[in-house]
XYZ file of C-alpha atoms in Angstrom:
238
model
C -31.154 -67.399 16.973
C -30.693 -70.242 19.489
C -27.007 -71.964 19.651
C -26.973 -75.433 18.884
C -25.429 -77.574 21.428
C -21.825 -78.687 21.144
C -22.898 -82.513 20.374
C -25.423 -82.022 17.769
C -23.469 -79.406 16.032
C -20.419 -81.421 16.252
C -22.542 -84.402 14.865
C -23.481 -82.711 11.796
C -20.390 -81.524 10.783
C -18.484 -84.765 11.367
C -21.393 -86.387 8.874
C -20.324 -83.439 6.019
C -16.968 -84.586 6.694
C -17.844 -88.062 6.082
C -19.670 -87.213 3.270
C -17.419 -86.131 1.349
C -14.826 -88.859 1.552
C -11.457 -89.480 1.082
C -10.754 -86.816 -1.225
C -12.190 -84.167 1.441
C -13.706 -81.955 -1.249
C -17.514 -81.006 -0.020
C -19.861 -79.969 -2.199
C -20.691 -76.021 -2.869
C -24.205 -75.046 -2.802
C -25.491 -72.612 -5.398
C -27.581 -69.666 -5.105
C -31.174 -70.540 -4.728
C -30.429 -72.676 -1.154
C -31.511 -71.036 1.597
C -28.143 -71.140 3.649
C -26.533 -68.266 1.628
C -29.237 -65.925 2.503
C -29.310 -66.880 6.757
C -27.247 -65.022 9.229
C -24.340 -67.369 10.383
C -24.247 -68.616 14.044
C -20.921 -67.223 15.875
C -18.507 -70.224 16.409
C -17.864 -70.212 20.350
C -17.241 -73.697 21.133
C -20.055 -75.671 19.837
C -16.561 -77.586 17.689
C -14.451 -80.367 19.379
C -11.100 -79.520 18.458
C -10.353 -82.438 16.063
C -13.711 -81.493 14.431
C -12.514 -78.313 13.533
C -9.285 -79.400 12.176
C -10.807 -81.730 9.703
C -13.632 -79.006 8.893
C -10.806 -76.139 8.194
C -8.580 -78.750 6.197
C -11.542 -80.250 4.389
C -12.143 -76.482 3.347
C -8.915 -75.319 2.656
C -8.700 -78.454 0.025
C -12.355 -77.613 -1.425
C -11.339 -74.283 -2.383
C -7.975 -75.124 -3.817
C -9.838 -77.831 -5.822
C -12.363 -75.300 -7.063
C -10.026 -73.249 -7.671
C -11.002 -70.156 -5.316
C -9.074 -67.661 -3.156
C -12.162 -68.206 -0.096
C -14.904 -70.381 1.126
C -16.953 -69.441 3.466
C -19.323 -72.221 5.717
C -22.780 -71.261 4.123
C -20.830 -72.201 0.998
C -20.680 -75.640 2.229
C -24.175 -75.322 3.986
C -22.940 -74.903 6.814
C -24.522 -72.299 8.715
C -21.417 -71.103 10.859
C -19.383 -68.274 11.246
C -15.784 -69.397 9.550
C -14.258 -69.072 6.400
C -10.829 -69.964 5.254
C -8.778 -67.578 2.666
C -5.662 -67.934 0.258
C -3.787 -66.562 -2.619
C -0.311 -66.152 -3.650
C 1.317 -63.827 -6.554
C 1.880 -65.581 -9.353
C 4.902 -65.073 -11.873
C 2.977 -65.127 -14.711
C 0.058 -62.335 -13.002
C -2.478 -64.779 -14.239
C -4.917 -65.347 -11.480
C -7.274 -68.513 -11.071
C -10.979 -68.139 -11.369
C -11.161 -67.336 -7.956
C -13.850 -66.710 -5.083
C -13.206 -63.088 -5.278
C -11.883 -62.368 -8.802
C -11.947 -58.810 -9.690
C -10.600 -56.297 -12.502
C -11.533 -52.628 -12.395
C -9.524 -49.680 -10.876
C -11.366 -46.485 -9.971
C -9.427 -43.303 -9.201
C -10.062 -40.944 -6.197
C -7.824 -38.393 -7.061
C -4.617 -40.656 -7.240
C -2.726 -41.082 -9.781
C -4.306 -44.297 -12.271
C -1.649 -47.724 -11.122
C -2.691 -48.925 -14.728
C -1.354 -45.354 -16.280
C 2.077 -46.286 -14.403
C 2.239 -49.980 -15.753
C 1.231 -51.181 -12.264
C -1.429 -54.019 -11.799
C -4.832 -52.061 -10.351
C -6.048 -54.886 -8.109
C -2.799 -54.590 -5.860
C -2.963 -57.954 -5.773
C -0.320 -59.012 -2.854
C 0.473 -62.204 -1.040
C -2.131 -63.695 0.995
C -1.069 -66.546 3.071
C -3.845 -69.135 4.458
C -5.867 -68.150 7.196
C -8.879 -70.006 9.017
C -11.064 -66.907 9.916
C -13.806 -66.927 12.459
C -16.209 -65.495 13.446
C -14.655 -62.073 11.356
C -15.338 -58.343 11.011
C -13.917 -55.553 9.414
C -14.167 -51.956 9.123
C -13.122 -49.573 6.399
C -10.147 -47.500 7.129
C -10.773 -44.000 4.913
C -12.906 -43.414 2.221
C -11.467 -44.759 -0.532
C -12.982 -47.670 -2.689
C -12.149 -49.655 -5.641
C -14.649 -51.448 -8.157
C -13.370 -54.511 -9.435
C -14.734 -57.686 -11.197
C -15.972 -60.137 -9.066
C -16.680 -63.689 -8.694
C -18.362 -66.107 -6.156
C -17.941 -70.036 -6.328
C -22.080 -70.502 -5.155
C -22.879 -68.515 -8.338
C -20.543 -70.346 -10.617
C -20.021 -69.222 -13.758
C -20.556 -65.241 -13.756
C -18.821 -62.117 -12.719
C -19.723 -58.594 -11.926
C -17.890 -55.636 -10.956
C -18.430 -54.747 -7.182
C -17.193 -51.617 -5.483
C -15.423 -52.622 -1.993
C -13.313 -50.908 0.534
C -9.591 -50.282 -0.492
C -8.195 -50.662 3.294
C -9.880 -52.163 6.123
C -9.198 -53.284 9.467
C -9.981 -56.648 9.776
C -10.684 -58.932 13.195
C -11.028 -62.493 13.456
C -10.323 -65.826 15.865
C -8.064 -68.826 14.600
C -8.262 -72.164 15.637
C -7.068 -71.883 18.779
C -9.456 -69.463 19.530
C -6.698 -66.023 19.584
C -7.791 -62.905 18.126
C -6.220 -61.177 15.464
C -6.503 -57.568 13.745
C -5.197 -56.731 10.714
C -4.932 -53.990 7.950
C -5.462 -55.310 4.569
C -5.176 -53.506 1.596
C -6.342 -54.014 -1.743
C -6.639 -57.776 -3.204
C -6.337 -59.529 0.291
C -8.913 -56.931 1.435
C -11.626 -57.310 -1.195
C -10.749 -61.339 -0.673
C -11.768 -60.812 3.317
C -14.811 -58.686 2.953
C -16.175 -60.884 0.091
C -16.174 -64.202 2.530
C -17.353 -62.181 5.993
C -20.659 -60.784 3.730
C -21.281 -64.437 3.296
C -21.701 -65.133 7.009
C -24.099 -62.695 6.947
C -26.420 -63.834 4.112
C -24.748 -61.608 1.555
C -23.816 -62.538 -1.721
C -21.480 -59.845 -4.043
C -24.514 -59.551 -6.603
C -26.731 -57.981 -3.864
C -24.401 -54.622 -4.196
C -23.139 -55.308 -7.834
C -23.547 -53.332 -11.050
C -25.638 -55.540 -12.214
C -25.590 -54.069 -16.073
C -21.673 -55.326 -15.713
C -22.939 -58.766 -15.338
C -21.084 -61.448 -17.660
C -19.972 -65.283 -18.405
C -16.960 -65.831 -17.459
C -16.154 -67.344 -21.293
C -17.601 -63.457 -22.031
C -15.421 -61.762 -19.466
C -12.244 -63.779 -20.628
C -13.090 -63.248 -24.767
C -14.163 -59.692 -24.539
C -13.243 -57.787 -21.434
C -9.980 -59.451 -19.348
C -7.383 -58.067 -21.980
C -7.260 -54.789 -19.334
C -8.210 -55.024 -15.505
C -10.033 -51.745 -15.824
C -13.304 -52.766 -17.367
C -13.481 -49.141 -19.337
C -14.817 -50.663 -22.291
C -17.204 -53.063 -20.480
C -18.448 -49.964 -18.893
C -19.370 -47.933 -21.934
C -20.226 -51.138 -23.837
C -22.407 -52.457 -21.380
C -24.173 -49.183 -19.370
C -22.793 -48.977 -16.060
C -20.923 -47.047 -14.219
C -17.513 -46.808 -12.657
């Protein structure tokens, strides 16, 4: 895939940024638009650096507004490799609809969290990033299948199995390199917006039979985080 030039990419993203006003909220394609399913072009330059201030800022308040935990640029149509990613414990362990929602705890041969009164999605503080051009890597075997939600298929969940721990890489800003181990919510939060950049959406590797609205998933099934019930109720499996 040829790299656009530093001026014309810089062009179009200064018109999305213009675009979408004072407010800086852009809008956030749906499935069906062909930017979702492309391979993302690595981000190595082709940005002035007040561009990509206003593009992470103008992101960061998009998925705040939505209200999401992660946007990632095909989510914007924007065909490059960056992402930004948030959340922060709440008091009340209510969590927004967010980009990366999830409820389901599967045990490999640990004790059950939920049996212990703990919350299964190990939800922990995740403070803003910018991430580009990311990877990660699993660190053990160990996965977790969770409910999951995406903000360019608005509206639904499914339960996806993801990697407990991972080592994850990325650039900031600046253009420094960082590697991290994340572990449970703000890991499932960082592979769901990298598979983006590569034309992955969470319903490619769902259980699709877990599939529900998120009025459904709310009336029926969010009274536990482990989706037992939606499981036997509903035909898949764990």
């Amino acid at each position: 895939m040829a790299m656009r030039t530093r001026s014309t990419l810089d062009r179009e993203v200064e018109q999305l940024l213009h675009d979408a006003g004072r407010n800086h909220l852009l809008p956030i394609v749906q499935m069906g638009e062909a930017v979702l399913r492309q391979p993302t072009e690595a981000l190595q330059g082709q940005l002035s650096r007040r561009t990509l201030h206003r593009l992470i800022e103008a992101m960061r308040a998009t998925m705040l507004e939505a209200p999401g935990v992660g946007l990632a640029g095909p989510q914007i149509g924007l065909g490059l490799a960056i992402a930004v990613v948030e959340d922060h414990v709440r008091d009340d362990g209510d969590e927004d609809d967010a980009e990366a929602e999830s409820d389901e705890y599967e045990d490999e041969g640990e004790d059950d969290p939920d049996d212990a009164g703990e919350d299964p999605r190990e939800i922990a503080e995740f403070p803003f990033h910018e991430i580009i051009n990311p990877t990660y890597e699993p660190i053990g075997t160990q996965t977790r299948s969770f409910y999951e939600g995406c903000l360019s298929f608005d509206g639904y969940q499914a339960v996806r199995r993801r990697w407990l721990d991972i080592t994850a890489r990325w650039q900031d800003a600046q253009g420094k390199q960082h590697e991290e181990h994340l572990h449970g919510w703000p890991a499932r939060i960082f592979q769901h917006e990298t598979d983006h950049l590569s034309g992955e959406i969470y319903i490619d590797k769902a259980e699709i039979r877990s599939m529900t609205s998120n009025e459904n998933l709310e009336e029926l099934w969010a009274y536990d985080p482990v989706p037992r019930d939606a499981a036997k109720e509903l035909g898949f499996t764990l």
